Tab-separated table of N, CA and C in Angstrom:
chain	number	residue	atom	x	y	z
A	1	MET	N	0.847	-1.178	0.000
A	1	MET	CA	0.000	0.000	0.000
A	1	MET	C	0.895	1.245	0.000
A	2	ASP	N	0.734	2.157	-0.940
A	2	ASP	CA	1.545	3.367	-0.960
A	2	ASP	C	0.942	4.430	-0.046
A	3	ASN	N	1.673	5.539	0.160
A	3	ASN	CA	1.237	6.586	1.082
A	3	ASN	C	-0.101	7.208	0.700
A	4	LYS	N	-0.436	7.220	-0.568
A	4	LYS	CA	-1.677	7.857	-1.003
A	4	LYS	C	-2.906	7.040	-0.624
A	5	THR	N	-2.752	5.727	-0.452
A	5	THR	CA	-3.908	4.898	-0.157
A	5	THR	C	-3.953	4.418	1.295
A	6	GLN	N	-3.014	4.831	2.137
A	6	GLN	CA	-3.044	4.417	3.535
A	6	GLN	C	-4.203	5.084	4.261
A	7	ARG	N	-4.881	4.298	5.072
A	7	ARG	CA	-5.969	4.830	5.882
A	7	ARG	C	-5.657	4.524	7.339
A	8	TYR	N	-6.134	5.378	8.236
A	8	TYR	CA	-5.857	5.236	9.655
A	8	TYR	C	-7.161	5.107	10.414
A	9	TYR	N	-7.106	4.379	11.518
A	9	TYR	CA	-8.270	4.131	12.336
A	9	TYR	C	-7.923	4.367	13.801
A	10	LEU	N	-8.889	4.791	14.559
A	10	LEU	CA	-8.760	4.885	16.002
A	10	LEU	C	-9.419	3.631	16.552
A	11	VAL	N	-8.607	2.791	17.232
A	11	VAL	CA	-9.089	1.491	17.676
A	11	VAL	C	-8.871	1.355	19.176
A	12	ARG	N	-9.872	0.829	19.891
A	12	ARG	CA	-9.731	0.573	21.320
A	12	ARG	C	-8.687	-0.507	21.559
A	13	GLU	N	-7.893	-0.329	22.588
A	13	GLU	CA	-6.789	-1.236	22.903
A	13	GLU	C	-7.254	-2.678	23.119
A	14	ASP	N	-8.401	-2.879	23.747
A	14	ASP	CA	-8.833	-4.232	24.099
A	14	ASP	C	-9.201	-5.097	22.892
A	15	ILE	N	-9.320	-4.523	21.710
A	15	ILE	CA	-9.631	-5.352	20.537
A	15	ILE	C	-8.411	-5.589	19.645
A	16	LEU	N	-7.273	-5.038	20.033
A	16	LEU	CA	-6.051	-5.249	19.252
A	16	LEU	C	-5.480	-6.646	19.511
A	17	PRO	N	-4.885	-7.260	18.494
A	17	PRO	CA	-4.240	-8.564	18.684
A	17	PRO	C	-3.062	-8.452	19.663
A	18	GLU	N	-2.792	-9.537	20.345
A	18	GLU	CA	-1.728	-9.566	21.356
A	18	GLU	C	-0.370	-9.144	20.769
A	19	ALA	N	-0.069	-9.540	19.551
A	19	ALA	CA	1.221	-9.199	18.948
A	19	ALA	C	1.373	-7.688	18.755
A	20	VAL	N	0.290	-7.022	18.430
A	20	VAL	CA	0.325	-5.564	18.257
A	20	VAL	C	0.555	-4.891	19.611
A	21	LEU	N	-0.143	-5.351	20.642
A	21	LEU	CA	0.028	-4.791	21.986
A	21	LEU	C	1.455	-5.005	22.500
A	22	LYS	N	1.996	-6.187	22.240
A	22	LYS	CA	3.363	-6.476	22.686
A	22	LYS	C	4.378	-5.650	21.900
A	23	THR	N	4.070	-5.340	20.656
A	23	THR	CA	4.944	-4.464	19.871
A	23	THR	C	4.999	-3.084	20.508
A	24	ILE	N	3.850	-2.572	20.924
A	24	ILE	CA	3.813	-1.269	21.601
A	24	ILE	C	4.633	-1.325	22.884
A	25	GLN	N	4.472	-2.404	23.665
A	25	GLN	CA	5.224	-2.544	24.911
A	25	GLN	C	6.727	-2.562	24.641
A	26	ALA	N	7.148	-3.280	23.615
A	26	ALA	CA	8.566	-3.365	23.270
A	26	ALA	C	9.107	-1.995	22.853
A	27	LYS	N	8.329	-1.254	22.057
A	27	LYS	CA	8.753	0.082	21.632
A	27	LYS	C	8.882	1.024	22.833
A	28	GLU	N	7.971	0.902	23.795
A	28	GLU	CA	8.035	1.736	24.992
A	28	GLU	C	9.264	1.409	25.836
A	29	LEU	N	9.598	0.127	25.955
A	29	LEU	CA	10.804	-0.271	26.684
A	29	LEU	C	12.046	0.344	26.044
A	30	LEU	N	12.103	0.307	24.733
A	30	LEU	CA	13.233	0.902	24.006
A	30	LEU	C	13.278	2.413	24.196
A	31	ALA	N	12.126	3.068	24.094
A	31	ALA	CA	12.066	4.529	24.214
A	31	ALA	C	12.478	4.993	25.610
A	32	ARG	N	12.112	4.238	26.636
A	32	ARG	CA	12.464	4.614	28.012
A	32	ARG	C	13.892	4.223	28.374
A	33	GLY	N	14.556	3.463	27.517
A	33	GLY	CA	15.929	3.048	27.784
A	33	GLY	C	16.032	1.881	28.753
A	34	GLU	N	14.917	1.194	29.005
A	34	GLU	CA	14.940	0.046	29.912
A	34	GLU	C	15.641	-1.150	29.283
A	35	VAL	N	15.652	-1.188	27.969
A	35	VAL	CA	16.413	-2.184	27.209
A	35	VAL	C	17.168	-1.428	26.120
A	36	HIS	N	18.216	-2.067	25.610
A	36	HIS	CA	19.061	-1.362	24.648
A	36	HIS	C	18.978	-1.905	23.226
A	37	THR	N	18.403	-3.069	23.078
A	37	THR	CA	18.303	-3.649	21.738
A	37	THR	C	16.884	-4.171	21.506
A	38	ILE	N	16.542	-4.314	20.253
A	38	ILE	CA	15.248	-4.887	19.899
A	38	ILE	C	15.164	-6.319	20.414
A	39	HIS	N	16.265	-7.049	20.328
A	39	HIS	CA	16.293	-8.428	20.826
A	39	HIS	C	15.905	-8.479	22.303
A	40	GLU	N	16.477	-7.592	23.118
A	40	GLU	CA	16.134	-7.546	24.547
A	40	GLU	C	14.657	-7.193	24.748
A	41	ALA	N	14.168	-6.232	23.979
A	41	ALA	CA	12.787	-5.769	24.129
A	41	ALA	C	11.791	-6.879	23.813
A	42	VAL	N	11.975	-7.545	22.675
A	42	VAL	CA	11.016	-8.585	22.293
A	42	VAL	C	11.107	-9.789	23.224
A	43	GLU	N	12.294	-10.069	23.713
A	43	GLU	CA	12.450	-11.167	24.665
A	43	GLU	C	11.707	-10.860	25.969
A	44	LYS	N	11.807	-9.625	26.426
A	44	LYS	CA	11.173	-9.219	27.681
A	44	LYS	C	9.643	-9.275	27.604
A	45	VAL	N	9.074	-8.920	26.446
A	45	VAL	CA	7.603	-8.944	26.309
A	45	VAL	C	7.091	-10.242	25.690
A	46	GLU	N	8.015	-11.163	25.417
A	46	GLU	CA	7.683	-12.469	24.832
A	46	GLU	C	6.988	-12.335	23.482
A	47	LEU	N	7.704	-11.687	22.561
A	47	LEU	CA	7.218	-11.455	21.203
A	47	LEU	C	8.308	-11.879	20.227
A	48	SER	N	7.928	-12.416	19.088
A	48	SER	CA	8.926	-12.779	18.086
A	48	SER	C	9.449	-11.503	17.410
A	49	ARG	N	10.700	-11.548	16.985
A	49	ARG	CA	11.261	-10.388	16.283
A	49	ARG	C	10.535	-10.139	14.978
A	50	SER	N	10.115	-11.181	14.303
A	50	SER	CA	9.410	-10.986	13.024
A	50	SER	C	8.093	-10.249	13.237
A	51	ALA	N	7.379	-10.558	14.325
A	51	ALA	CA	6.127	-9.841	14.613
A	51	ALA	C	6.421	-8.387	14.950
A	52	PHE	N	7.486	-8.152	15.714
A	52	PHE	CA	7.858	-6.771	16.047
A	52	PHE	C	8.117	-5.977	14.771
A	53	TYR	N	8.931	-6.519	13.868
A	53	TYR	CA	9.256	-5.808	12.629
A	53	TYR	C	8.031	-5.638	11.729
A	54	LYS	N	7.096	-6.562	11.813
A	54	LYS	CA	5.882	-6.462	11.007
A	54	LYS	C	5.028	-5.271	11.443
A	55	TYR	N	4.932	-5.021	12.756
A	55	TYR	CA	4.019	-4.007	13.279
A	55	TYR	C	4.668	-2.695	13.719
A	56	LYS	N	5.969	-2.660	13.902
A	56	LYS	CA	6.624	-1.511	14.551
A	56	LYS	C	6.390	-0.167	13.853
A	57	ASP	N	6.290	-0.152	12.545
A	57	ASP	CA	6.113	1.108	11.827
A	57	ASP	C	4.646	1.479	11.624
A	58	GLY	N	3.751	0.670	12.148
A	58	GLY	CA	2.341	0.923	11.917
A	58	GLY	C	1.517	1.187	13.160
A	59	ILE	N	2.148	1.112	14.341
A	59	ILE	CA	1.382	1.310	15.577
A	59	ILE	C	2.073	2.335	16.473
A	60	PHE	N	1.296	3.328	16.903
A	60	PHE	CA	1.816	4.400	17.744
A	60	PHE	C	0.760	4.764	18.772
A	61	PRO	N	1.187	5.138	19.969
A	61	PRO	CA	0.187	5.617	20.941
A	61	PRO	C	-0.461	6.899	20.425
A	62	LEU	N	-1.742	7.065	20.653
A	62	LEU	CA	-2.460	8.245	20.188
A	62	LEU	C	-1.852	9.521	20.745
A	63	THR	N	-1.406	9.504	21.981
A	63	THR	CA	-0.840	10.714	22.581
A	63	THR	C	0.390	11.179	21.811
A	64	LYS	N	1.199	10.252	21.320
A	64	LYS	CA	2.387	10.630	20.559
A	64	LYS	C	2.001	11.278	19.239
A	65	LEU	N	1.007	10.723	18.564
A	65	LEU	CA	0.585	11.276	17.279
A	65	LEU	C	-0.034	12.657	17.431
A	66	SER	N	-0.774	12.857	18.504
A	66	SER	CA	-1.514	14.100	18.639
A	66	SER	C	-0.695	15.230	19.235
A	67	THR	N	0.470	14.942	19.814
A	67	THR	CA	1.204	16.006	20.493
A	67	THR	C	2.461	16.456	19.775
A	68	GLU	N	2.956	15.679	18.825
A	68	GLU	CA	4.169	16.101	18.135
A	68	GLU	C	3.852	17.224	17.161
A	69	ARG	N	4.607	18.305	17.263
A	69	ARG	CA	4.403	19.418	16.350
A	69	ARG	C	5.738	20.115	16.157
A	70	ILE	N	6.193	20.148	14.943
A	70	ILE	CA	7.484	20.760	14.644
A	70	ILE	C	7.242	22.014	13.815
A	71	VAL	N	7.849	23.105	14.259
A	71	VAL	CA	7.741	24.384	13.572
A	71	VAL	C	9.142	24.780	13.130
A	72	THR	N	9.269	25.221	11.882
A	72	THR	CA	10.552	25.698	11.377
A	72	THR	C	10.480	27.212	11.243
A	73	VAL	N	11.451	27.880	11.872
A	73	VAL	CA	11.472	29.334	11.945
A	73	VAL	C	12.727	29.844	11.249
A	74	SER	N	12.566	30.842	10.399
A	74	SER	CA	13.691	31.506	9.750
A	74	SER	C	13.856	32.885	10.373
A	75	MET	N	15.100	33.233	10.681
A	75	MET	CA	15.388	34.527	11.313
A	75	MET	C	16.620	35.158	10.686
A	76	ASP	N	16.647	36.473	10.679
A	76	ASP	CA	17.854	37.217	10.360
A	76	ASP	C	18.341	37.829	11.663
A	77	LEU	N	19.553	37.451	12.048
A	77	LEU	CA	20.127	37.920	13.304
A	77	LEU	C	21.328	38.817	13.043
A	78	GLU	N	21.441	39.855	13.859
A	78	GLU	CA	22.628	40.700	13.792
A	78	GLU	C	23.830	39.869	14.214
A	79	HIS	N	24.963	40.145	13.568
A	79	HIS	CA	26.193	39.403	13.874
A	79	HIS	C	26.843	40.002	15.121
A	80	ARG	N	26.368	39.513	16.281
A	80	ARG	CA	26.899	39.938	17.570
A	80	ARG	C	27.114	38.713	18.441
A	81	SER	N	28.079	38.781	19.307
A	81	SER	CA	28.369	37.685	20.213
A	81	SER	C	27.158	37.380	21.093
A	82	GLY	N	26.777	36.105	21.162
A	82	GLY	CA	25.693	35.672	22.029
A	82	GLY	C	24.305	35.751	21.445
A	83	MET	N	24.148	36.235	20.217
A	83	MET	CA	22.807	36.382	19.628
A	83	MET	C	22.088	35.032	19.512
A	84	LEU	N	22.746	34.062	18.926
A	84	LEU	CA	22.113	32.758	18.750
A	84	LEU	C	21.822	32.125	20.110
A	85	SER	N	22.736	32.267	21.032
A	85	SER	CA	22.541	31.737	22.374
A	85	SER	C	21.314	32.350	23.046
A	86	ASN	N	21.115	33.657	22.880
A	86	ASN	CA	19.944	34.333	23.448
A	86	ASN	C	18.649	33.780	22.849
A	87	VAL	N	18.651	33.579	21.541
A	87	VAL	CA	17.471	33.041	20.859
A	87	VAL	C	17.161	31.630	21.368
A	88	LEU	N	18.181	30.804	21.479
A	88	LEU	CA	17.984	29.431	21.942
A	88	LEU	C	17.477	29.403	23.382
A	89	SER	N	18.005	30.274	24.218
A	89	SER	CA	17.550	30.357	25.618
A	89	SER	C	16.089	30.777	25.694
A	90	MET	N	15.705	31.726	24.862
A	90	MET	CA	14.319	32.189	24.857
A	90	MET	C	13.375	31.062	24.436
A	91	ILE	N	13.752	30.313	23.410
A	91	ILE	CA	12.927	29.197	22.949
A	91	ILE	C	12.803	28.150	24.050
A	92	ALA	N	13.910	27.833	24.698
A	92	ALA	CA	13.896	26.842	25.780
A	92	ALA	C	13.038	27.318	26.953
A	93	SER	N	13.075	28.596	27.246
A	93	SER	CA	12.293	29.122	28.369
A	93	SER	C	10.793	29.022	28.130
A	94	MET	N	10.398	28.902	26.866
A	94	MET	CA	8.977	28.760	26.525
A	94	MET	C	8.603	27.295	26.276
A	95	GLU	N	9.475	26.362	26.703
A	95	GLU	CA	9.250	24.919	26.566
A	95	GLU	C	9.417	24.405	25.139
A	96	GLY	N	10.079	25.178	24.282
A	96	GLY	CA	10.378	24.690	22.942
A	96	GLY	C	11.642	23.844	22.992
A	97	ASN	N	11.680	22.794	22.198
A	97	ASN	CA	12.839	21.911	22.152
A	97	ASN	C	13.472	22.034	20.766
A	98	VAL	N	14.653	22.655	20.693
A	98	VAL	CA	15.318	22.879	19.417
A	98	VAL	C	15.839	21.550	18.877
A	99	LEU	N	15.424	21.215	17.649
A	99	LEU	CA	15.817	19.963	17.014
A	99	LEU	C	16.973	20.145	16.045
A	100	THR	N	16.924	21.210	15.228
A	100	THR	CA	18.000	21.477	14.266
A	100	THR	C	18.265	22.970	14.198
A	101	ILE	N	19.512	23.290	13.845
A	101	ILE	CA	19.912	24.683	13.650
A	101	ILE	C	20.767	24.746	12.391
A	102	HIS	N	20.459	25.685	11.522
A	102	HIS	CA	21.305	25.952	10.364
A	102	HIS	C	21.562	27.452	10.324
A	103	GLN	N	22.827	27.822	10.366
A	103	GLN	CA	23.181	29.246	10.350
A	103	GLN	C	24.129	29.516	9.189
A	104	THR	N	23.829	30.570	8.447
A	104	THR	CA	24.715	30.959	7.356
A	104	THR	C	25.882	31.768	7.908
A	105	ILE	N	26.893	31.921	7.109
A	105	ILE	CA	28.016	32.791	7.468
A	105	ILE	C	27.509	34.232	7.428
A	106	PRO	N	27.819	35.020	8.453
A	106	PRO	CA	27.335	36.407	8.470
A	106	PRO	C	27.895	37.211	7.295
A	107	LEU	N	27.005	37.932	6.622
A	107	LEU	CA	27.385	38.838	5.540
A	107	LEU	C	26.780	40.193	5.848
A	108	GLN	N	27.578	41.224	5.743
A	108	GLN	CA	27.130	42.589	6.009
A	108	GLN	C	26.455	42.711	7.374
A	109	GLY	N	27.036	42.007	8.353
A	109	GLY	CA	26.564	42.121	9.732
A	109	GLY	C	25.312	41.342	10.064
A	110	MET	N	24.852	40.479	9.141
A	110	MET	CA	23.626	39.691	9.378
A	110	MET	C	23.873	38.221	9.049
A	111	ALA	N	23.221	37.343	9.811
A	111	ALA	CA	23.273	35.903	9.532
A	111	ALA	C	21.843	35.377	9.506
A	112	ASN	N	21.576	34.493	8.567
A	112	ASN	CA	20.270	33.849	8.520
A	112	ASN	C	20.371	32.559	9.318
A	113	VAL	N	19.384	32.334	10.177
A	113	VAL	CA	19.334	31.129	10.998
A	113	VAL	C	17.979	30.475	10.778
A	114	VAL	N	18.001	29.179	10.526
A	114	VAL	CA	16.770	28.405	10.400
A	114	VAL	C	16.796	27.365	11.512
A	115	ILE	N	15.761	27.380	12.342
A	115	ILE	CA	15.685	26.501	13.508
A	115	ILE	C	14.391	25.697	13.442
A	116	SER	N	14.497	24.379	13.648
A	116	SER	CA	13.314	23.529	13.780
A	116	SER	C	13.098	23.282	15.259
A	117	VAL	N	11.865	23.512	15.701
A	117	VAL	CA	11.536	23.438	17.128
A	117	VAL	C	10.367	22.491	17.347
A	118	ASP	N	10.533	21.555	18.276
A	118	ASP	CA	9.417	20.721	18.713
A	118	ASP	C	8.622	21.565	19.694
A	119	THR	N	7.391	21.890	19.326
A	119	THR	CA	6.562	22.792	20.131
A	119	THR	C	5.451	22.044	20.868
A	120	SER	N	5.557	20.724	20.950
A	120	SER	CA	4.480	19.926	21.543
A	120	SER	C	4.231	20.261	23.011
A	121	ARG	N	5.217	20.783	23.713
A	121	ARG	CA	5.028	21.146	25.121
A	121	ARG	C	4.657	22.613	25.301
A	122	MET	N	4.567	23.346	24.216
A	122	MET	CA	4.307	24.782	24.291
A	122	MET	C	2.816	25.135	24.303
A	123	GLY	N	1.972	24.204	23.962
A	123	GLY	CA	0.544	24.515	23.885
A	123	GLY	C	0.280	25.524	22.783
A	124	ASP	N	-0.444	26.581	23.128
A	124	ASP	CA	-0.802	27.613	22.154
A	124	ASP	C	0.179	28.773	22.147
A	125	GLN	N	1.400	28.554	22.595
A	125	GLN	CA	2.380	29.633	22.744
A	125	GLN	C	3.267	29.844	21.512
A	126	ILE	N	2.967	29.199	20.415
A	126	ILE	CA	3.813	29.331	19.215
A	126	ILE	C	3.793	30.759	18.701
A	127	THR	N	2.618	31.360	18.615
A	127	THR	CA	2.510	32.746	18.159
A	127	THR	C	3.258	33.677	19.108
A	128	ALA	N	3.125	33.418	20.405
A	128	ALA	CA	3.834	34.233	21.402
A	128	ALA	C	5.341	34.094	21.236
A	129	MET	N	5.820	32.883	20.920
A	129	MET	CA	7.249	32.681	20.712
A	129	MET	C	7.742	33.506	19.521
A	130	ILE	N	6.995	33.481	18.420
A	130	ILE	CA	7.393	34.238	17.226
A	130	ILE	C	7.369	35.736	17.526
A	131	ASP	N	6.337	36.200	18.221
A	131	ASP	CA	6.257	37.622	18.586
A	131	ASP	C	7.423	38.028	19.480
A	132	THR	N	7.767	37.181	20.442
A	132	THR	CA	8.892	37.460	21.340
A	132	THR	C	10.202	37.506	20.552
A	133	LEU	N	10.367	36.585	19.615
A	133	LEU	CA	11.566	36.606	18.772
A	133	LEU	C	11.651	37.905	17.980
A	134	ARG	N	10.541	38.313	17.388
A	134	ARG	CA	10.523	39.529	16.565
A	134	ARG	C	10.882	40.776	17.377
A	135	ARG	N	10.489	40.796	18.647
A	135	ARG	CA	10.763	41.956	19.506
A	135	ARG	C	12.143	41.903	20.147
A	136	SER	N	12.834	40.785	20.026
A	136	SER	CA	14.138	40.630	20.667
A	136	SER	C	15.193	41.512	20.016
A	137	ASP	N	16.038	42.091	20.853
A	137	ASP	CA	17.136	42.926	20.381
A	137	ASP	C	18.064	42.099	19.499
A	138	GLY	N	18.336	42.566	18.324
A	138	GLY	CA	19.244	41.885	17.411
A	138	GLY	C	18.576	40.961	16.417
A	139	VAL	N	17.280	40.723	16.601
A	139	VAL	CA	16.528	39.894	15.644
A	139	VAL	C	15.848	40.843	14.672
A	140	ARG	N	16.290	40.825	13.437
A	140	ARG	CA	15.725	41.732	12.428
A	140	ARG	C	14.453	41.188	11.792
A	141	ARG	N	14.366	39.850	11.704
A	141	ARG	CA	13.191	39.221	11.083
A	141	ARG	C	13.038	37.833	11.672
A	142	ALA	N	11.796	37.411	11.910
A	142	ALA	CA	11.494	36.048	12.355
A	142	ALA	C	10.164	35.641	11.763
A	143	SER	N	10.128	34.498	11.097
A	143	SER	CA	8.869	34.031	10.525
A	143	SER	C	8.844	32.507	10.459
A	144	VAL	N	7.651	31.963	10.574
A	144	VAL	CA	7.458	30.526	10.453
A	144	VAL	C	7.479	30.189	8.959
A	145	ILE	N	8.344	29.253	8.606
A	145	ILE	CA	8.411	28.850	7.197
A	145	ILE	C	7.906	27.432	6.970
A	146	GLY	N	7.574	26.740	8.068
A	146	GLY	CA	7.038	25.387	7.924
A	146	GLY	C	6.512	24.853	9.232
A	147	GLU	N	5.499	23.994	9.113
A	147	GLU	CA	4.925	23.315	10.281
A	147	GLU	C	4.654	21.874	9.886
A	148	GLY	N	4.838	21.000	10.847
A	148	GLY	CA	4.579	19.597	10.563
A	148	GLY	C	4.205	18.845	11.791
């Protein structure tokens, strides 16, 4: 099935097959760091590796799907010591988690910075974050260029 024909369903946990439930348990063990390999995870939940690989890319907790939100912000920053650090601190103070940073070499006293931020813990504060960035000393421009 290609991406264009995939369909998704919201299904109650109690009607899922045992192998699917154990796949979720194994993925959670790995995510929490309680085990370090897939072999350890499937052994602990008593699941075959083939079943794990069959279901691992198709089952996710609803909370994970509904809370992940990545925003990509483009900014022009004045070329001054500590500018990027100030921006990163401000994002962190608003519960944003910086995932990637790309900064150009400063030309004519300005550098373009593109930052991807996980905003899932920010709630409705994304607009406030952009407004705060725009008002920050040394930030000449800040705009959202992508959301996912």
